[in-house]
Short mmCIF file of C-alpha atoms and ligand atoms in Angstrom, two decimals:
data_model
loop_
_atom_site.label_atom_id
_atom_site.label_comp_id
_atom_site.label_asym_id
_atom_site.label_seq_id
_atom_site.Cartn_x
_atom_site.Cartn_y
_atom_site.Cartn_z
CA MET A 1 153.04 99.41 189.07
CA ARG A 2 151.05 95.98 189.16
CA ALA A 3 153.41 93.31 190.20
CA TRP A 4 153.09 91.24 187.07
CA GLU A 5 154.65 94.31 184.96
CA ASN A 6 157.89 93.64 186.91
CA TYR A 7 157.89 90.35 185.21
CA ILE A 8 157.41 91.24 181.69
CA ARG A 9 160.46 90.58 179.63
CA LYS A 10 162.05 94.05 178.66
CA VAL A 11 163.29 94.29 175.23
CA VAL A 12 164.40 96.78 172.81
CA PRO A 13 162.84 95.68 169.33
CA TYR A 14 163.92 95.83 165.99
CA VAL A 15 162.33 98.55 163.86
CA PRO A 16 161.18 97.46 160.44
CA GLY A 17 161.36 99.73 157.44
CA GLU A 18 157.83 101.43 156.75
CA GLN A 19 155.46 99.49 154.38
CA PRO A 20 153.40 102.65 153.04
CA ARG A 21 150.56 101.73 150.79
CA GLY A 22 149.29 103.53 147.88
CA GLU A 23 149.34 103.55 144.05
CA HIS A 24 151.77 106.29 143.29
CA ILE A 25 154.47 105.56 145.88
CA ILE A 26 158.02 104.43 144.82
CA LYS A 27 159.11 102.09 147.62
CA LEU A 28 162.92 101.84 147.56
CA ASN A 29 163.40 101.35 151.41
CA THR A 30 163.32 97.67 152.34
CA ASN A 31 165.33 96.15 149.78
CA GLU A 32 162.37 94.18 148.15
CA ASN A 33 162.72 93.09 144.51
CA PRO A 34 160.86 95.19 142.05
CA TYR A 35 159.94 92.18 139.84
CA PRO A 36 157.16 89.73 140.52
CA PRO A 37 158.11 86.20 141.53
CA GLY A 38 158.27 83.87 138.43
CA PRO A 39 155.52 82.41 136.24
CA GLY A 40 155.94 78.92 137.98
CA VAL A 41 155.01 80.44 141.21
CA LEU A 42 151.95 82.01 139.86
CA ARG A 43 150.86 78.83 138.29
CA ALA A 44 151.44 76.72 141.44
CA LEU A 45 149.32 79.32 143.15
CA ARG A 46 146.48 78.98 140.90
CA GLU A 47 146.61 75.48 140.99
CA MET A 48 146.98 75.24 144.79
CA ASP A 49 144.49 72.83 146.47
CA THR A 50 143.11 74.73 149.26
CA ASP A 51 141.57 71.34 150.83
CA VAL A 52 144.91 70.58 152.12
CA PHE A 53 144.81 73.74 154.32
CA ARG A 54 142.92 71.33 156.92
CA ARG A 55 145.78 69.67 157.70
CA TYR A 56 149.00 70.58 159.24
CA PRO A 57 151.88 71.12 156.80
CA ASP A 58 154.95 68.85 156.47
CA PRO A 59 156.92 69.88 159.62
CA SER A 60 160.17 68.95 157.60
CA ALA A 61 159.14 71.03 154.60
CA LYS A 62 160.62 68.30 152.66
CA LYS A 63 159.47 69.57 149.25
CA LEU A 64 161.32 72.86 149.71
CA THR A 65 164.23 71.35 151.44
CA GLU A 66 164.56 68.93 148.57
CA ALA A 67 164.46 71.72 145.93
CA LEU A 68 167.14 73.65 147.76
CA ALA A 69 169.07 70.54 148.47
CA ARG A 70 169.22 69.99 144.46
CA TYR A 71 169.94 73.53 143.81
CA HIS A 72 172.97 73.77 146.06
CA HIS A 73 174.30 70.24 145.62
CA LEU A 74 173.90 69.51 149.24
CA PRO A 75 172.48 66.37 151.07
CA GLN A 76 168.85 67.39 152.69
CA ASP A 77 170.35 67.01 156.11
CA GLN A 78 172.51 70.04 155.38
CA ILE A 79 169.62 72.25 154.82
CA PHE A 80 167.26 74.09 157.54
CA VAL A 81 164.27 76.07 156.35
CA GLY A 82 162.27 78.83 158.21
CA VAL A 83 159.97 81.73 158.05
CA GLY A 84 162.21 84.19 156.47
CA SER A 85 165.87 84.45 157.22
CA ASP A 86 164.95 86.26 160.34
CA ASP A 87 163.38 83.15 161.79
CA VAL A 88 166.35 81.11 160.77
CA LEU A 89 169.00 83.67 162.19
CA GLY A 90 166.87 84.03 165.38
CA MET A 91 166.91 80.33 165.68
CA ALA A 92 170.67 80.14 165.11
CA PHE A 93 171.45 82.74 167.89
CA LEU A 94 169.42 80.70 170.23
CA THR A 95 171.00 77.49 169.11
CA PHE A 96 174.65 78.44 168.85
CA PHE A 97 175.55 81.51 170.78
CA ASN A 98 174.89 79.74 174.01
CA TRP A 99 177.78 80.52 176.29
CA GLU A 100 179.35 83.30 178.32
CA LYS A 101 181.79 84.69 175.63
CA PRO A 102 180.70 87.68 173.64
CA VAL A 103 179.31 87.18 170.14
CA LEU A 104 181.02 89.27 167.64
CA PHE A 105 179.63 91.27 164.79
CA PRO A 106 180.65 94.49 162.79
CA ASP A 107 179.48 97.71 164.57
CA ILE A 108 177.87 98.80 161.27
CA THR A 109 175.58 95.95 160.12
CA TYR A 110 172.13 94.48 160.11
CA SER A 111 170.51 96.03 163.35
CA PHE A 112 168.68 93.07 164.12
CA TYR A 113 171.58 91.12 165.51
CA PRO A 114 171.81 93.09 168.72
CA VAL A 115 168.20 92.75 169.20
CA TRP A 116 168.31 88.86 169.18
CA ALA A 117 171.27 89.05 171.46
CA GLY A 118 169.24 91.18 173.78
CA LEU A 119 166.00 88.87 173.46
CA PHE A 120 168.16 85.73 174.29
CA GLY A 121 170.38 87.43 176.91
CA ILE A 122 173.59 86.80 174.73
CA ARG A 123 176.64 88.97 175.33
CA CYS A 124 177.87 90.50 172.15
CA GLU A 125 180.35 92.88 171.24
CA THR A 126 180.71 95.07 168.07
CA VAL A 127 183.83 95.04 166.12
CA ARG A 128 184.63 98.39 164.30
CA VAL A 129 184.73 98.56 160.61
CA ASN A 130 187.24 101.04 159.14
CA GLU A 131 186.58 104.61 157.83
CA LYS A 132 185.76 103.10 154.48
CA PHE A 133 183.17 100.62 156.08
CA GLU A 134 185.55 97.58 155.40
CA ILE A 135 185.58 94.56 157.76
CA ASN A 136 189.07 93.59 158.54
CA PRO A 137 189.17 89.74 159.23
CA GLU A 138 192.23 90.15 161.57
CA ASP A 139 189.80 92.10 164.02
CA TYR A 140 188.17 88.80 164.54
CA ARG A 141 191.17 86.82 165.77
CA ARG A 142 190.09 87.14 169.38
CA ASP A 143 188.28 85.05 172.12
CA ASN A 144 184.49 84.91 171.23
CA GLY A 145 181.35 82.92 171.51
CA GLY A 146 180.41 83.22 167.96
CA ILE A 147 180.51 85.29 164.79
CA ILE A 148 177.90 86.70 162.52
CA PHE A 149 178.03 89.09 159.70
CA PRO A 150 176.25 89.81 156.27
CA ASN A 151 178.04 89.32 153.07
CA PRO A 152 177.55 91.64 151.31
CA ASN A 153 177.36 93.63 154.55
CA ALA A 154 174.11 95.77 155.18
CA PRO A 155 173.53 98.51 154.85
CA THR A 156 176.82 99.34 153.15
CA GLY A 157 176.45 96.75 150.35
CA MET A 158 180.07 95.93 150.66
CA PHE A 159 181.26 92.42 149.84
CA LEU A 160 183.92 90.63 151.69
CA PRO A 161 186.07 88.50 149.30
CA LEU A 162 185.86 84.65 149.92
CA SER A 163 189.32 84.36 150.96
CA GLN A 164 188.78 86.93 153.80
CA VAL A 165 185.45 84.98 154.71
CA GLU A 166 187.58 81.82 154.81
CA ASP A 167 190.29 83.70 157.01
CA ILE A 168 187.62 84.35 159.77
CA VAL A 169 186.14 80.81 159.62
CA ARG A 170 189.54 79.29 159.92
CA HIS A 171 190.59 81.40 162.71
CA ASN A 172 187.46 80.74 164.67
CA GLN A 173 186.96 76.79 164.41
CA ASP A 174 185.85 76.71 168.06
CA THR A 175 182.87 78.72 167.54
CA VAL A 176 179.97 78.93 165.05
CA VAL A 177 180.65 81.49 162.50
CA ILE A 178 177.37 82.63 160.55
CA VAL A 179 177.51 84.30 157.19
CA ASP A 180 174.23 86.14 156.36
CA GLU A 181 173.88 85.93 152.64
CA ALA A 182 170.78 87.94 152.08
CA TYR A 183 172.27 89.89 149.10
CA ILE A 184 174.80 87.27 147.81
CA ASP A 185 172.69 86.77 144.63
CA PHE A 186 173.36 90.17 143.55
CA GLY A 187 177.10 89.77 142.20
CA GLY A 188 179.17 88.43 145.24
CA GLU A 189 180.63 84.89 145.74
CA SER A 190 179.01 82.54 148.03
CA SER A 191 180.57 80.97 150.96
CA ARG A 192 178.67 77.77 150.42
CA CYS A 193 181.78 76.18 149.01
CA LEU A 194 183.51 76.56 152.37
CA ILE A 195 180.78 74.41 154.09
CA ASP A 196 182.41 71.33 152.72
CA THR A 197 185.65 72.14 154.66
CA TYR A 198 184.51 73.89 157.84
CA GLU A 199 181.93 72.13 160.10
CA ASN A 200 181.44 75.39 162.15
CA LEU A 201 180.16 77.51 159.31
CA LEU A 202 176.35 78.33 158.71
CA VAL A 203 175.40 80.21 155.71
CA VAL A 204 171.98 81.81 155.67
CA ARG A 205 169.86 82.87 152.67
CA THR A 206 166.58 84.39 151.97
CA PHE A 207 163.85 84.47 149.19
CA SER A 208 163.01 88.01 150.31
CA LYS A 209 165.29 89.81 148.02
CA SER A 210 166.60 88.08 144.92
CA ARG A 211 163.67 85.66 144.74
CA SER A 212 161.00 88.29 145.01
CA MET A 213 159.11 86.68 147.75
CA ALA A 214 159.43 88.71 150.97
CA GLY A 215 155.68 88.44 151.52
CA MET A 216 155.94 84.62 151.59
CA ARG A 217 158.53 84.56 154.26
CA ILE A 218 160.92 81.98 153.33
CA GLY A 219 164.79 81.58 154.67
CA TYR A 220 167.30 78.82 154.95
CA ALA A 221 170.55 77.79 156.31
CA MET A 222 173.27 75.56 154.95
CA GLY A 223 175.92 73.98 157.11
CA SER A 224 177.29 70.77 158.36
CA SER A 225 174.68 68.10 159.34
CA VAL A 226 175.69 68.69 162.88
CA LEU A 227 174.74 72.32 162.80
CA ILE A 228 171.57 71.56 160.95
CA LYS A 229 170.30 68.94 163.31
CA ALA A 230 171.04 71.19 166.21
CA LEU A 231 168.70 73.90 164.61
CA GLN A 232 166.11 71.36 163.98
CA ASP A 233 166.12 70.05 167.53
CA VAL A 234 165.75 73.75 168.74
CA LYS A 235 162.91 74.46 166.25
CA TYR A 236 161.01 71.29 167.17
CA SER A 237 161.38 72.50 170.84
CA TYR A 238 159.60 75.90 169.96
CA ASN A 239 157.23 75.38 166.99
CA SER A 240 157.09 72.30 164.75
CA TYR A 241 155.11 73.98 162.03
CA THR A 242 157.15 77.01 161.16
CA MET A 243 156.58 76.69 157.30
CA ASP A 244 153.02 76.86 156.05
CA TYR A 245 151.85 74.77 153.02
CA PRO A 246 151.82 77.64 150.50
CA SER A 247 155.37 78.71 151.33
CA ILE A 248 156.58 75.17 150.90
CA VAL A 249 155.09 74.66 147.72
CA LEU A 250 155.74 78.14 146.10
CA GLY A 251 159.10 78.41 147.61
CA ALA A 252 160.04 75.01 145.87
CA GLU A 253 158.59 76.34 142.70
CA ALA A 254 160.70 79.51 142.84
CA VAL A 255 163.97 77.50 143.05
CA LYS A 256 163.10 75.51 139.93
CA ASP A 257 162.91 78.77 137.63
CA GLU A 258 166.46 79.37 137.14
CA ALA A 259 165.97 81.24 133.90
CA TYR A 260 163.71 83.87 135.31
CA PHE A 261 165.70 84.20 138.43
CA LYS A 262 168.88 85.00 136.55
CA GLU A 263 167.10 87.37 134.19
CA THR A 264 165.60 89.43 137.04
CA VAL A 265 168.78 89.55 139.17
CA GLY A 266 170.66 90.39 135.93
CA LYS A 267 168.21 93.45 135.49
CA ILE A 268 168.72 94.69 138.94
CA ILE A 269 172.55 94.34 138.70
CA GLY A 270 172.46 96.46 135.34
CA THR A 271 169.99 99.15 136.97
CA ARG A 272 172.31 99.32 140.11
CA GLU A 273 175.40 99.97 137.97
CA ARG A 274 173.76 102.72 136.01
CA ALA A 275 172.37 104.02 139.33
CA LYS A 276 176.05 104.24 140.75
CA LYS A 277 177.00 106.50 138.01
CA ARG A 278 173.90 108.79 138.31
CA PHE A 279 174.43 109.23 142.08
CA GLU A 280 178.17 110.06 141.39
CA GLU A 281 177.19 112.79 138.80
CA LEU A 282 174.81 114.23 141.48
CA GLY A 283 177.45 114.70 143.93
CA PHE A 284 176.64 111.33 145.93
CA SER A 285 179.40 109.08 147.03
CA GLY A 286 179.36 105.77 148.87
CA PRO A 287 180.76 102.24 149.21
CA ASP A 288 180.71 100.05 146.05
CA SER A 289 177.67 97.99 146.74
CA LEU A 290 177.39 94.45 145.40
CA ALA A 291 173.71 94.31 146.77
CA ASN A 292 170.34 95.54 145.60
CA PHE A 293 170.79 98.70 147.35
CA LEU A 294 173.21 101.77 147.30
CA PHE A 295 174.51 103.36 150.24
CA VAL A 296 174.96 107.12 149.65
CA SER A 297 175.87 110.25 151.07
CA HIS A 298 175.74 113.73 149.39
CA GLU A 299 178.59 116.12 149.51
CA ARG A 300 176.39 119.31 150.31
CA VAL A 301 172.89 118.28 151.34
CA SER A 302 172.31 116.38 154.56
CA ALA A 303 170.86 112.73 154.35
CA PRO A 304 167.78 113.50 156.50
CA GLU A 305 166.98 116.61 154.51
CA ILE A 306 167.03 114.47 151.29
CA PHE A 307 165.13 111.83 153.01
CA ARG A 308 162.42 114.31 153.91
CA ALA A 309 162.22 115.75 150.47
CA LEU A 310 161.90 112.42 148.69
CA LYS A 311 159.23 111.42 151.21
CA ASP A 312 157.28 114.35 150.33
CA GLU A 313 157.44 113.17 146.73
CA GLN A 314 156.20 109.71 148.03
CA ILE A 315 159.57 108.27 147.00
CA TYR A 316 160.72 106.04 150.23
CA VAL A 317 164.31 105.18 150.94
CA ARG A 318 165.84 104.31 154.18
CA TYR A 319 167.61 106.59 156.68
CA PHE A 320 169.25 105.24 159.82
CA PRO A 321 169.99 107.96 162.62
CA THR A 322 172.87 105.81 163.72
CA PRO A 323 176.22 107.48 164.51
CA GLY A 324 178.74 106.81 161.78
CA ILE A 325 175.94 106.40 159.27
CA ASP A 326 173.69 109.20 159.85
CA ASN A 327 174.44 111.06 156.77
CA TYR A 328 173.85 108.29 154.42
CA LEU A 329 170.61 107.02 152.72
CA ARG A 330 169.99 103.50 151.85
CA VAL A 331 168.29 103.23 148.29
CA THR A 332 167.02 99.98 146.98
CA VAL A 333 167.50 99.25 143.50
CA GLY A 334 163.91 99.77 141.84
CA THR A 335 163.01 99.18 138.09
CA ASP A 336 164.76 101.62 135.62
CA GLU A 337 161.57 103.60 135.57
CA GLU A 338 161.42 103.95 139.24
CA MET A 339 165.14 104.95 139.29
CA GLU A 340 164.61 107.51 136.51
CA THR A 341 161.92 109.17 138.65
CA LEU A 342 164.13 109.16 141.65
CA PHE A 343 167.00 110.95 139.68
CA ARG A 344 164.89 113.32 137.98
CA PHE A 345 163.58 114.56 141.24
CA LEU A 346 167.18 114.50 142.78
CA GLU A 347 168.33 116.52 139.92
CA ALA A 348 165.77 119.17 140.14
CA TYR A 349 166.01 119.13 143.89
CA LEU A 350 169.91 119.47 144.19
CA ASN A 351 170.37 121.79 141.34
CA GLY A 352 167.22 123.98 141.60
C1 PLP B 1 166.46 91.45 154.66
C2 PLP B 1 167.66 90.95 155.35
C3 PLP B 1 167.31 89.63 156.38
C4 PLP B 1 165.95 89.16 156.54
O1 PLP B 1 165.37 88.71 155.52
P1 PLP B 1 163.87 88.01 155.72
O2 PLP B 1 164.31 86.55 155.20
O3 PLP B 1 162.94 88.63 155.03
O4 PLP B 1 163.60 87.74 157.10
C5 PLP B 1 168.39 89.21 156.98
N1 PLP B 1 169.56 89.70 156.92
C6 PLP B 1 169.93 90.80 156.39
C7 PLP B 1 171.08 91.40 156.27
C8 PLP B 1 168.86 91.44 155.46
O5 PLP B 1 169.14 92.59 154.81
#
């Protein structure tokens, strides 16, 4: 071994879902939105002055921060924007989970959390969800160096009521609690309102799911001005220009189009509720999801078997070979037509 190889940082990277390309594929594996971004985004893109690309973008991404501040009724110094919520969350790990006590998160959750902990050398401990995949707030009443969980949780889609989120935040006011609201727009109640009471609460959001902009990479955090300032300081110590010009402009445009946003999110919720019934009729069960995906297990046929059969049909869903959830499939809610194709195949496959 060459000496320098000993000094390479050893990490276990996160494994993102496949991004297959092709015309006839049905892609239900990474929780993207099946609908395009709103007409305002397209217009702004067409009118974009590319001459400004010569210049560095606004490091404070003011235009986007302003739009989000207005949307959430918060002052601008309570909003931090980044390159997708993964960037914001990674920055938050680096900023807030900076002591010896372990950071707590559920054992069944977003698999990026342990990866950031590993990268930054942060101690962490997982807290078990119960057999119904439920998070119990009482399990979070113990010494810790911070807490993070998605609400709704991933990959279960289960929503933790606001009173229970508050219970966790209230009992942990000595550490920073992060609520990852990647899927909150699909029916859950946001913890945004708790920010006014709890200075230690950070709420993180993304444009990747409900706002149809996974490819633009836009995420943000809301919290007390103390938390936001700390995030800014770390960001400016790492890369001042995280947000590029198109993301700032198009992101701000997306936030303005409330009607389109409500319409598409409403359609996805409708499709999801119909899909729940169809899955049930086909012998699937799973937690009651308030996200844009369903987490399902079949009574007879194993998840990896169904996963492979679907893939042969060019229908992509997500399978995690993780103990405890290795007989489940996570299926993103697509358009009604995509779901119809999925269910027609499953009907034939399972009953044929
Ligand atoms: C999708 C997802 C993210 C990351 O979203 P990006 O904004 O695209 O980086 C973060 N947390 C959870 C729980 C997610 O499912």
